[in-house]
Coordinates of C-alpha atoms in Angstrom, one line a residue:
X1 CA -49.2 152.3 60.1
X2 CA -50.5 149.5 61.7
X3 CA -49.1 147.3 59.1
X4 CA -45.2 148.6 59.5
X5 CA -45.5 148.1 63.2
X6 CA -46.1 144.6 63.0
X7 CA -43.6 144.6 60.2
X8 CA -41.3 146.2 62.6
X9 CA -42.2 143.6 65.4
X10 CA -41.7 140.5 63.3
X11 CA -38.8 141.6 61.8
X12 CA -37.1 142.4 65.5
X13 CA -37.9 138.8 66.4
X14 CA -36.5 136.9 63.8
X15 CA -33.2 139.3 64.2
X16 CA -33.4 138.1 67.6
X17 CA -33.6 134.1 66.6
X18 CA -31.3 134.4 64.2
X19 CA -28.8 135.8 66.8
X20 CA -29.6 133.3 69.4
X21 CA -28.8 130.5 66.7
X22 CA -25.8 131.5 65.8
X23 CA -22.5 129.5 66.9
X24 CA -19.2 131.3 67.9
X25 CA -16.2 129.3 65.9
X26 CA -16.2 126.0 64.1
X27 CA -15.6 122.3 64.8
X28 CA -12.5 122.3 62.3
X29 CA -11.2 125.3 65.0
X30 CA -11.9 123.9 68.0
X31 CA -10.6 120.8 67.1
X32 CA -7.3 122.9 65.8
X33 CA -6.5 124.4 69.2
X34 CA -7.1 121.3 71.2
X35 CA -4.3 119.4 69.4
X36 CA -2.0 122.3 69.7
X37 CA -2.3 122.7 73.3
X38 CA -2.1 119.0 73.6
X39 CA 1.2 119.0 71.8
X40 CA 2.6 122.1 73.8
X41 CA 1.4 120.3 76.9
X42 CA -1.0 123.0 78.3
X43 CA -3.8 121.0 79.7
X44 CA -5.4 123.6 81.2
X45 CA -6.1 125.2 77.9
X46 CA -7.1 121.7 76.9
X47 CA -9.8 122.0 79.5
X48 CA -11.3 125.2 78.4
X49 CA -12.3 123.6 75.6
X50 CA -13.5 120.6 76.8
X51 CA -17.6 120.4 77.7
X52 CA -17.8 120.3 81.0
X53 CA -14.4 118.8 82.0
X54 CA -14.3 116.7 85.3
X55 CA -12.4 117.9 88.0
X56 CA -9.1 115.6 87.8
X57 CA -9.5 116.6 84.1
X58 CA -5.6 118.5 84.5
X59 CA -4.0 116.3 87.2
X60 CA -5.5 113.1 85.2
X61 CA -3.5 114.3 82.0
X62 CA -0.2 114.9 84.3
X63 CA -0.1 111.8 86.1
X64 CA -0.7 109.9 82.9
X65 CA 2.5 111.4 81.5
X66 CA 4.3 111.1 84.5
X67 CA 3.6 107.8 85.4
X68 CA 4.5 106.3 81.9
X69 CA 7.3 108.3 81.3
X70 CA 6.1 110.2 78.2
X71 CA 8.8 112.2 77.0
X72 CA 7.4 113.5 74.2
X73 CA 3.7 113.4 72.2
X74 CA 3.4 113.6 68.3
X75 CA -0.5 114.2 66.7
X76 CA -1.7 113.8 63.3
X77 CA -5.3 114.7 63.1
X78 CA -7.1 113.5 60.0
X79 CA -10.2 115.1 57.9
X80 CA -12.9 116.5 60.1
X81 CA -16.6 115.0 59.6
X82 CA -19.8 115.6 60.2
X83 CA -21.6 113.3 62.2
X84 CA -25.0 115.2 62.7
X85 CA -26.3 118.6 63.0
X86 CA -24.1 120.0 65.9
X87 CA -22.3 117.2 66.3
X88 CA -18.5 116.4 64.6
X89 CA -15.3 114.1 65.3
X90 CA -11.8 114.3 64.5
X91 CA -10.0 110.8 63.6
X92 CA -6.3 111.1 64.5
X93 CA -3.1 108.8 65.1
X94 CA -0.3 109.8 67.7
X95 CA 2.7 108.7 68.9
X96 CA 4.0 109.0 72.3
X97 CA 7.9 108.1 73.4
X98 CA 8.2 106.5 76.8
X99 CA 11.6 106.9 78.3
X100 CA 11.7 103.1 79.0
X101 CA 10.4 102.0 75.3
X102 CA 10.7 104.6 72.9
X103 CA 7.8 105.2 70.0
X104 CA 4.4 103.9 71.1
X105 CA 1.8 105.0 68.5
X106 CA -1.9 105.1 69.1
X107 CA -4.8 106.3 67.4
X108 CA -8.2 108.1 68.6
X109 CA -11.5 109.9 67.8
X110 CA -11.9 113.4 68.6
X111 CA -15.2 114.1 69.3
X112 CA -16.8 117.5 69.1
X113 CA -20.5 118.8 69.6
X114 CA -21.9 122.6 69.8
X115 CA -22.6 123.2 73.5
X116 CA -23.8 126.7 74.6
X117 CA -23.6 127.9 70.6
X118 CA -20.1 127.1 70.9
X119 CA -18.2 124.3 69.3
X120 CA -16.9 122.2 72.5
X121 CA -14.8 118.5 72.8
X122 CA -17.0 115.8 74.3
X123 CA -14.2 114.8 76.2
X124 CA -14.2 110.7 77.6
X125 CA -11.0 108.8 79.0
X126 CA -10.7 107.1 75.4
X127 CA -9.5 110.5 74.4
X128 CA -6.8 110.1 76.0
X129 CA -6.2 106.6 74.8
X130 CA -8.6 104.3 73.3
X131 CA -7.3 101.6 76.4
X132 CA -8.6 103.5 79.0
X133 CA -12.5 102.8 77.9
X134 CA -14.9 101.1 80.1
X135 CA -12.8 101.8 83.3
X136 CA -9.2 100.3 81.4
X137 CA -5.8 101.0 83.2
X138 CA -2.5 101.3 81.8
X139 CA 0.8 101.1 84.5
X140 CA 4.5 100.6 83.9
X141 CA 5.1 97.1 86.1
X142 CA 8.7 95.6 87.0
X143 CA 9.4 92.5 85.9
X144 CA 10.8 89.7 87.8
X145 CA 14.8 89.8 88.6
X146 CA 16.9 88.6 86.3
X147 CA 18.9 85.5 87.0
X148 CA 22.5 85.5 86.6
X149 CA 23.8 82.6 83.3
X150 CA 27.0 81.4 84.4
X151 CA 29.4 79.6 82.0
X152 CA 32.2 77.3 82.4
X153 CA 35.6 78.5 82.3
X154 CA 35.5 77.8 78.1
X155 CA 32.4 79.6 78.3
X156 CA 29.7 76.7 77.6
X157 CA 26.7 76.3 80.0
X158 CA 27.2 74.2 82.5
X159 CA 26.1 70.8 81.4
X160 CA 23.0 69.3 81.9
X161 CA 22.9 67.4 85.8
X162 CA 25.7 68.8 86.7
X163 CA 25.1 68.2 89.9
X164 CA 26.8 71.8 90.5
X165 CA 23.3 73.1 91.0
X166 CA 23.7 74.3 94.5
X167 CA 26.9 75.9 94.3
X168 CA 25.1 78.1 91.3
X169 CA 22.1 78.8 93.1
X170 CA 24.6 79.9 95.8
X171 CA 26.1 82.1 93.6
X172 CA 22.9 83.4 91.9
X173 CA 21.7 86.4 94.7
X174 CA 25.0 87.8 94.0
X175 CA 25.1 88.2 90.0
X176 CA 21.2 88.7 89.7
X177 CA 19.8 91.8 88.2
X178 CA 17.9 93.7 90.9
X179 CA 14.9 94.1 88.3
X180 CA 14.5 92.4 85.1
X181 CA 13.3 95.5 83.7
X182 CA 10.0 96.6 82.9
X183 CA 6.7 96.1 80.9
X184 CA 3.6 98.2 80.0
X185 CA 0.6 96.9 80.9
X186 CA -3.0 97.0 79.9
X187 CA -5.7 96.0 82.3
X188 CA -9.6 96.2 81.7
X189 CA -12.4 95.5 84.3
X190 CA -12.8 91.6 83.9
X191 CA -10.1 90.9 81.5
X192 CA -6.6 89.3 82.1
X193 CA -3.9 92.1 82.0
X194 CA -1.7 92.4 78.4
X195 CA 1.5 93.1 78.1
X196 CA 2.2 95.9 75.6
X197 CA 5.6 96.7 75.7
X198 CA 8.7 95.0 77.5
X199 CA 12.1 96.4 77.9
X200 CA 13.9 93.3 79.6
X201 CA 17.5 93.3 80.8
X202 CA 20.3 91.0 79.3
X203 CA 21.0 88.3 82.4
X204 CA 24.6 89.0 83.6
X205 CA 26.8 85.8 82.5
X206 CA 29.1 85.0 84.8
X207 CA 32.2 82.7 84.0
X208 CA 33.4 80.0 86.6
X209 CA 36.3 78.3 87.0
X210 CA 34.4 74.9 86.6
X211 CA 35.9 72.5 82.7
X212 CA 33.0 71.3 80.5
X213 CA 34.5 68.2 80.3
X214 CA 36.2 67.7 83.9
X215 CA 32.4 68.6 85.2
X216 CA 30.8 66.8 82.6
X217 CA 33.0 63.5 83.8
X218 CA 32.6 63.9 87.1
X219 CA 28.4 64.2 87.5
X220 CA 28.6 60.7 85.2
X221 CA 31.2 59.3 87.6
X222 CA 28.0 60.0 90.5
X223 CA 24.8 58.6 88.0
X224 CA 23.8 56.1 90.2
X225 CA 25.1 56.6 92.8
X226 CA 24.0 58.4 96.4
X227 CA 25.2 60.1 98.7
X228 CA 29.1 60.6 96.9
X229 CA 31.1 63.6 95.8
X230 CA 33.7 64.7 93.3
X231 CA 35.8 67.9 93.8
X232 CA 38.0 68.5 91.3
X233 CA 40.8 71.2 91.4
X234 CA 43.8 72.7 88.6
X235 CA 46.9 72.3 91.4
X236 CA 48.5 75.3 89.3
X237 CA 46.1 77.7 89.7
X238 CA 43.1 76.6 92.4
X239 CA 40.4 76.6 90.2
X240 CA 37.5 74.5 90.4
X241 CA 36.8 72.4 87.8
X242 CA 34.4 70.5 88.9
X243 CA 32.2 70.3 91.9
X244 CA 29.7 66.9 91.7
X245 CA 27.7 66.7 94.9
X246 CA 25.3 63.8 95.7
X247 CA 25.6 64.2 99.4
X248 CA 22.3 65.8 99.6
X249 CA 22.9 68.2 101.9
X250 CA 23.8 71.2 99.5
X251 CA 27.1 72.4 99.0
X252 CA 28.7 69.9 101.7
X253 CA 31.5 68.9 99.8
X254 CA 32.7 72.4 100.6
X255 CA 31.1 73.1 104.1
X256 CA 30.4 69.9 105.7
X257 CA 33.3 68.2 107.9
X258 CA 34.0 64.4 108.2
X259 CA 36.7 62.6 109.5
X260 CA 39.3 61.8 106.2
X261 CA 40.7 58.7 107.8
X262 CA 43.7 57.7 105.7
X263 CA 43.4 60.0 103.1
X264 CA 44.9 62.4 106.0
X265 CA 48.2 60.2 106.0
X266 CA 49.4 62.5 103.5
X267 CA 49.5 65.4 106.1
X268 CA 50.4 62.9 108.9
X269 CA 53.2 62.1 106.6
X270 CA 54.3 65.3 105.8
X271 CA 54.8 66.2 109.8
X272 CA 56.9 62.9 109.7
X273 CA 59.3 63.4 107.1
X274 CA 59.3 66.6 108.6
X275 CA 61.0 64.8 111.8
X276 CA 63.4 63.5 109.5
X277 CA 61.7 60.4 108.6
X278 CA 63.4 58.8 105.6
X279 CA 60.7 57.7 103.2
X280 CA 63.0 54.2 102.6
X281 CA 63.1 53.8 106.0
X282 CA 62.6 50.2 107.3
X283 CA 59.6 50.1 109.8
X284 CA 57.4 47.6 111.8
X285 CA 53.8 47.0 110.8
X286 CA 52.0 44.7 112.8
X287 CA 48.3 43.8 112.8
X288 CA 47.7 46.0 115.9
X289 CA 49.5 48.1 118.7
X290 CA 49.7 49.5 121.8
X291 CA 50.5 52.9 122.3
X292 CA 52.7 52.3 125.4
X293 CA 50.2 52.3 128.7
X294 CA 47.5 54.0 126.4
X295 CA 45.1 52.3 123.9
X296 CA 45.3 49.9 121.0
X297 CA 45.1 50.5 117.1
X298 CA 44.6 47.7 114.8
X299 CA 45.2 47.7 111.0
X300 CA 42.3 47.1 108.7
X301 CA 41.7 43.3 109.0
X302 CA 44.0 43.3 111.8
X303 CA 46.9 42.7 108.4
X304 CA 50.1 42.4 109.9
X305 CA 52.5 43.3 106.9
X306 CA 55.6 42.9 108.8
X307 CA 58.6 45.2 107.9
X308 CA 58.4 47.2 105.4
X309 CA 59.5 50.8 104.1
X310 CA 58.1 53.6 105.4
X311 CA 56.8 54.6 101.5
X312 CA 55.1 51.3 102.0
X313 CA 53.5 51.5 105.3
X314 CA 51.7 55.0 103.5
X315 CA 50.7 52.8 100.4
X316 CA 49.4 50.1 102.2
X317 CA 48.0 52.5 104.7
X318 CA 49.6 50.9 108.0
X319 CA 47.9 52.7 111.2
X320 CA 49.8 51.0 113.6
X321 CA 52.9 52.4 111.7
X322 CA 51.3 55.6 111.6
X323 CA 50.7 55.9 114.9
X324 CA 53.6 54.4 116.6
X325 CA 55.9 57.0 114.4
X326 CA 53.8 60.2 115.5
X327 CA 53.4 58.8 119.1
X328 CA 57.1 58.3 119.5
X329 CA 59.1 61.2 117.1
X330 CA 56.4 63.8 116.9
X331 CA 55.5 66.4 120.0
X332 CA 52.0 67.4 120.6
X333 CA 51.8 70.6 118.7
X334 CA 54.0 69.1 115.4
X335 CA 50.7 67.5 113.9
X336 CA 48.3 70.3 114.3
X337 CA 51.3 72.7 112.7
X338 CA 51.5 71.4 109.8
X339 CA 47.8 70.4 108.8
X340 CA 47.6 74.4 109.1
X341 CA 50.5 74.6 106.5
X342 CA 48.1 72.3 104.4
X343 CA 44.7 74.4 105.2
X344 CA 43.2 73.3 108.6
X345 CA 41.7 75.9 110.1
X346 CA 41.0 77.8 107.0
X347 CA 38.1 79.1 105.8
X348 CA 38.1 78.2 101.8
X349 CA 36.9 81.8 100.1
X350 CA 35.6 79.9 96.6
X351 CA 33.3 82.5 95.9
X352 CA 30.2 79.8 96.9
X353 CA 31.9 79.6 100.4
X354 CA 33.7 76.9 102.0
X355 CA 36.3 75.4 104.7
X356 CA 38.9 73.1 104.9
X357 CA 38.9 70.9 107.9
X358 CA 39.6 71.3 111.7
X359 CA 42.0 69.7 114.3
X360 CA 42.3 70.1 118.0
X361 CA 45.5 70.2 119.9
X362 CA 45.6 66.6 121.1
X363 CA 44.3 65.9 124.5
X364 CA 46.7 63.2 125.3
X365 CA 48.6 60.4 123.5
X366 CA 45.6 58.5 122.8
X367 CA 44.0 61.3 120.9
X368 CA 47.2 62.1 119.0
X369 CA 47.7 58.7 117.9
X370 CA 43.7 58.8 116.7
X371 CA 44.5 62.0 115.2
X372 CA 47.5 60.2 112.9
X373 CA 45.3 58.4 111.0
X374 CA 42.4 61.3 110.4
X375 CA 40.1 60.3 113.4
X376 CA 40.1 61.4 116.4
X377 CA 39.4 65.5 116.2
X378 CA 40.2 65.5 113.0
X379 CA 37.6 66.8 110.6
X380 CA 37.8 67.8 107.0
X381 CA 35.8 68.2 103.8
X382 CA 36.0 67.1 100.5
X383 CA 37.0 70.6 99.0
X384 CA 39.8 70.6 101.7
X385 CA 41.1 66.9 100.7
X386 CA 41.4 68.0 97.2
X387 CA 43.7 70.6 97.8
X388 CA 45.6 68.5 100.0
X389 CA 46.4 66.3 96.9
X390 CA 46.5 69.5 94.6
X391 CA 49.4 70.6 96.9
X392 CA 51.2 67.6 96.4
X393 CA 51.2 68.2 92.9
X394 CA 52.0 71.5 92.1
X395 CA 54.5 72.0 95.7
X396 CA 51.8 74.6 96.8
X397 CA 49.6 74.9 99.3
X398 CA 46.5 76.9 97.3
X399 CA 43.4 78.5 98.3
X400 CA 40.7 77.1 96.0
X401 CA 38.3 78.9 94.0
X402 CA 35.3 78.9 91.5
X403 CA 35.0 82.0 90.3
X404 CA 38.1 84.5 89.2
X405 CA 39.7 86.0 91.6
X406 CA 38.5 88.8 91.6
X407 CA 34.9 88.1 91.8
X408 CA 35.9 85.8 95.0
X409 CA 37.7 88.9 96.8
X410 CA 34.6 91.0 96.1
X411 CA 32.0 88.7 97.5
X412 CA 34.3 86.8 100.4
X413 CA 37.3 89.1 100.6
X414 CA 41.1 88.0 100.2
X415 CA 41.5 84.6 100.2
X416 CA 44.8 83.2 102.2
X417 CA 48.0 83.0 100.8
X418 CA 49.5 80.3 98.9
X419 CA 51.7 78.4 101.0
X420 CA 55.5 77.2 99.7
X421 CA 55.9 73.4 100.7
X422 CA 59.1 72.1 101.8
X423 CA 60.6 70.6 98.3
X424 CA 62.0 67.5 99.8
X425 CA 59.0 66.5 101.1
X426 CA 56.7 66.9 98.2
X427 CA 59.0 65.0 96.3
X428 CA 58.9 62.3 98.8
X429 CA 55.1 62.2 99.0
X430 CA 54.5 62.2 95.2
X431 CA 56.5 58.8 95.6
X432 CA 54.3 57.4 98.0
X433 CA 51.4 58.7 96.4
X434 CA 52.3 56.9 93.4
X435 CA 53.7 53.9 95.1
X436 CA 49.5 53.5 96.6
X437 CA 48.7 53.0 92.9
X438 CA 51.3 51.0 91.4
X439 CA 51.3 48.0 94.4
X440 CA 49.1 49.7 97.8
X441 CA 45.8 49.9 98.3
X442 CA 44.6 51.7 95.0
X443 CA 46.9 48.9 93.1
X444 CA 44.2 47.4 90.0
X445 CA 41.6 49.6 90.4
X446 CA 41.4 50.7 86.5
X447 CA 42.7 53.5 87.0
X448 CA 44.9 55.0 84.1
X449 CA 48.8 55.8 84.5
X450 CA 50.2 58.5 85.8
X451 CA 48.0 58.9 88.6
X452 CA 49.1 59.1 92.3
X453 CA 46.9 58.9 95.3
X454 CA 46.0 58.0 98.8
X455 CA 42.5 56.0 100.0
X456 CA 40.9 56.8 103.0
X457 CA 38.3 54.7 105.5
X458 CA 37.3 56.6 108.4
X459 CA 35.0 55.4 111.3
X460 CA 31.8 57.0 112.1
X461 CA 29.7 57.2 115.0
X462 CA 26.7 57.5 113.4
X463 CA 26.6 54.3 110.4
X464 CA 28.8 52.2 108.4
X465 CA 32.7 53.8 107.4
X466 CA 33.0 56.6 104.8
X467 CA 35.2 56.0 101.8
X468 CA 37.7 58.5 100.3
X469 CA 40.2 58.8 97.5
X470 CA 42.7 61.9 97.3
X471 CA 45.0 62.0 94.3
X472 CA 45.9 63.7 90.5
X473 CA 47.0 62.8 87.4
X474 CA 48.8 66.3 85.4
X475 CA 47.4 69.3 86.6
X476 CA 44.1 67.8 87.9
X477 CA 44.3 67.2 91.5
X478 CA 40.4 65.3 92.8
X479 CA 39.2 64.0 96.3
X480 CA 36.1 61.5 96.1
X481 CA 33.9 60.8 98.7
X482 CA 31.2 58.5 99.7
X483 CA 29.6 58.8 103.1
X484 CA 28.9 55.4 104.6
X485 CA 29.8 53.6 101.4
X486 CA 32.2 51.8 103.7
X487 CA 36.4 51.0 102.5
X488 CA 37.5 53.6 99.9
X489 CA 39.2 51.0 97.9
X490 CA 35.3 49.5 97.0
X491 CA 33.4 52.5 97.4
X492 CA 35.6 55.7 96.6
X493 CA 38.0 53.9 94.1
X494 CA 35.5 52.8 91.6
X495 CA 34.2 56.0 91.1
X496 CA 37.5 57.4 90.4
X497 CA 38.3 55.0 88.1
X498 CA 34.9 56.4 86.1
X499 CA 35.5 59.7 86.3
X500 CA 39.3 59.8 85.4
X501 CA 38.6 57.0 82.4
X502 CA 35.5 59.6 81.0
X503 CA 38.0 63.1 80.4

């Protein structure tokens, strides 16, 4: 009896360690349901079967989805293996589509051990994604904006020192791409960050108005030379073809005023023939004069060219002619009206900005006869001087622009309206425009037929005389200017001659 008892005993006990031994489920199970509630997105299931899942265990898995945009997760779990007694992993590969990027596959280990005599997933951040070892972060980052292209009007880049540079870069706020798009990124403790993915946005390519080869000639017409610009215009239209700027200052060939000088004559004119003023009209053209009781004016050189037409007197750019013929025929306001039917007191919507020039109602006689001959208050730039001479051309006064129109109303609003010139006297002034080339003071300077222009010296307070030349040839209407390059015949007129010789 004795015997079955401890029979009995022993055999109680090993009933016992056999059913503290044994394990509820298997690895291959475990493993089976953690992948299916990873796919359906139920991370709190997921944690149930994790050992001992931290705290942010849920809100870890939600913000990783969220903040990477996962749309959707695929899992393909490979052959389960033993790895020790109470111990198994789970190789798989997955694929998870970002909004931003599409497909981005991965792979991982699974890793599974018998905790509590049930089959459990040693859960670690790699889980998740093999990146996020060792303390590894992965974030969606914006990239840089994305600078606008823009293209000349045949839709080439701009060439190379164009010297248009910071008209462009005035331009560039306006086109850019607010972000450039973005980029997933990989960052580990000590270890420079990796870019994984990149959606980047296409730059927006902007056409201007600016010609390939009218831009291209006018930055060589300014290699070498400082302090200079070239704005060149289609009369027809107002576009821009080219904008070469050497002044230094940024964009001041649109913005920046300085006295014309002669170039203005062509306006001065216009108020004159205006008065009646017969272009074949015999006048006097001393060396200097006297505005009655008032001050002096004096030619250039004090040249006293006698009598000669009043076509003449424009092409060899008499002042005293000038302003003894606005002092005498012309009232005070006469001037000032009709440089604002050529643009004064405009501002110049290009679509980079810009104005045209400025002119005060004269003061007294001595200031109108300053104003005559572009001193005085009179102001202008070089975008203003080219459309002076584009007007002349085409028999319309034109707003000019650099981008299409209606890029230039969107950024600076309507520009103003084109302005009908008087026939007869845009037919005069293209023949005294022309007669300055064939025998005034543009007479031998290289340049090649059919062009028509005015120079232009003008006095300044602050250094030697700036030097102008206003003209066009076809439908290409230019102003040059050098500040403090002294007479426009030597300083504006040579680099006329290069830039209309290089189209």
């Amino acid at each position: 009896m004795l015997t079955v008892a401890v029979l009995a005993i022993l055999g109680a006990y090993g009933f016992a360690v056999a059913s503290a031994a044994r394990v509820r489920g298997t690895a291959g199970q475990a493993a089976d349901s953690y992948f299916e509630a990873w796919r359906e997105g139920d991370v709190r299931a997921m944690a149930r079967l994790v050992y001992q899942a931290p705290s942010d265990f849920v809100s870890r898995h939600l913000t990783f989805s969220e903040e990477l945009h996962v749309q959707k997760i695929e899992l393909r779990p490979g052959a389960l293996r033993s790895t020790g007694e109470g111990t198994a992993e789970v190789p798989f590969t997955g694929t998870r589509t970002l909004r931003e990027f599409g497909a981005w596959p991965f792979a991982g280990t699974l890793r599974l051990a018998v905790r509590d005599r049930t089959w459990k997933v040693l859960w670690s951040p790699e889980t998740l994604h093999p990146l996020l070892a060792g303390g590894g972060t992965l974030k969606i980052v914006e990239l840089e904006d994305v600078k606008a292209e823009f293209l000349t009007s045949e839709g080439d880049r701009i060439p190379h020192d164009s010297y248009a540079d910071a008209y462009l870069e005035r331009l560039a706020p306006e086109f850019a791409v607010a972000s450039g798009g973005r980029a997933l990124v990989a960052a580990a403790p000590g270890q420079p960050e990796r870019r994984l993915l990149t959606h980047a946005l296409d730059p927006v390519v902007q056409r201007t108005t600016l010609s390939r080869p009218v831009q291209a000639a006018a930055a060589r017409a300014l290699d070498g030379v400082e302090d200079a610009a070239i704005v060149a215009l289609r009369p027809s239209t107002g576009e821009v073809l080219a904008v070469a700027d050497r002044l230094g200052d940024g964009h001041s060939a649109f913005d920046d005023l300085f006295p014309p000088g002669s170039s203005f004559k062509t306006i001065t004119a216009a108020a004159l023939l205006a008065s009646g003023l017969d272009p074949a009209a015999e006048l006097s053209c001393p060396g200097d004069y006297q505005i009655p009781l008032h001050r002096s004016f004096h030619n250039a050189g004090f040249e006293d060219h006698g009598t000669v037409s009043f076509t003449d007197a424009f092409a060899l750019s008499c002042n005293t002619t000038f302003v003894e013929q606005v002092t005498t025929r012309l009232a005070a306001g006469d001037l000032l009206a009709t440089a604002g039917q050529w643009g004064f007191g405009r501002s110049l919507p290009t679509g980079a900005g810009g104005t045209c020039g400025t002119m005060e109602e004269p003061e007294d006689t001595d200031w109108l006869g300053a104003d005559a001959i572009g001193q005085g208050s009179v102001q202008a730039t070089p975008l203003c001087m080219a459309a002076v001479a584009a007007a002349v051309q085409s028999g319309t006064w034109r707003s000019p622009r650099l981008l299409p129109e209606k890029e230039v109303r969107r950024l600076e609003g309507p520009p103003p309206k084109p302005v009908e010139l008087d026939a007869g006297i845009v037919d005069a002034l293209r023949g005294m425009m022309a007669a300055v080339v064939d025998h005034g003071t543009a007479s031998g300077a290289g340049l090649p037929a059919g062009v028509a222009g005015k120079t232009g010296t003008a006095e300044t307070i602050d250094g030697a005389d700036h030097g102008w030349f206003i003209g066009y040839r076809d439908d290409l209407a230019f102003s040059v200017f050098v500040r403090h390059g002294g007479a426009g015949r030597t300083a504006a007129l040579p680099i006329t001659s290069r830039f209309l010789n290089g189209l």
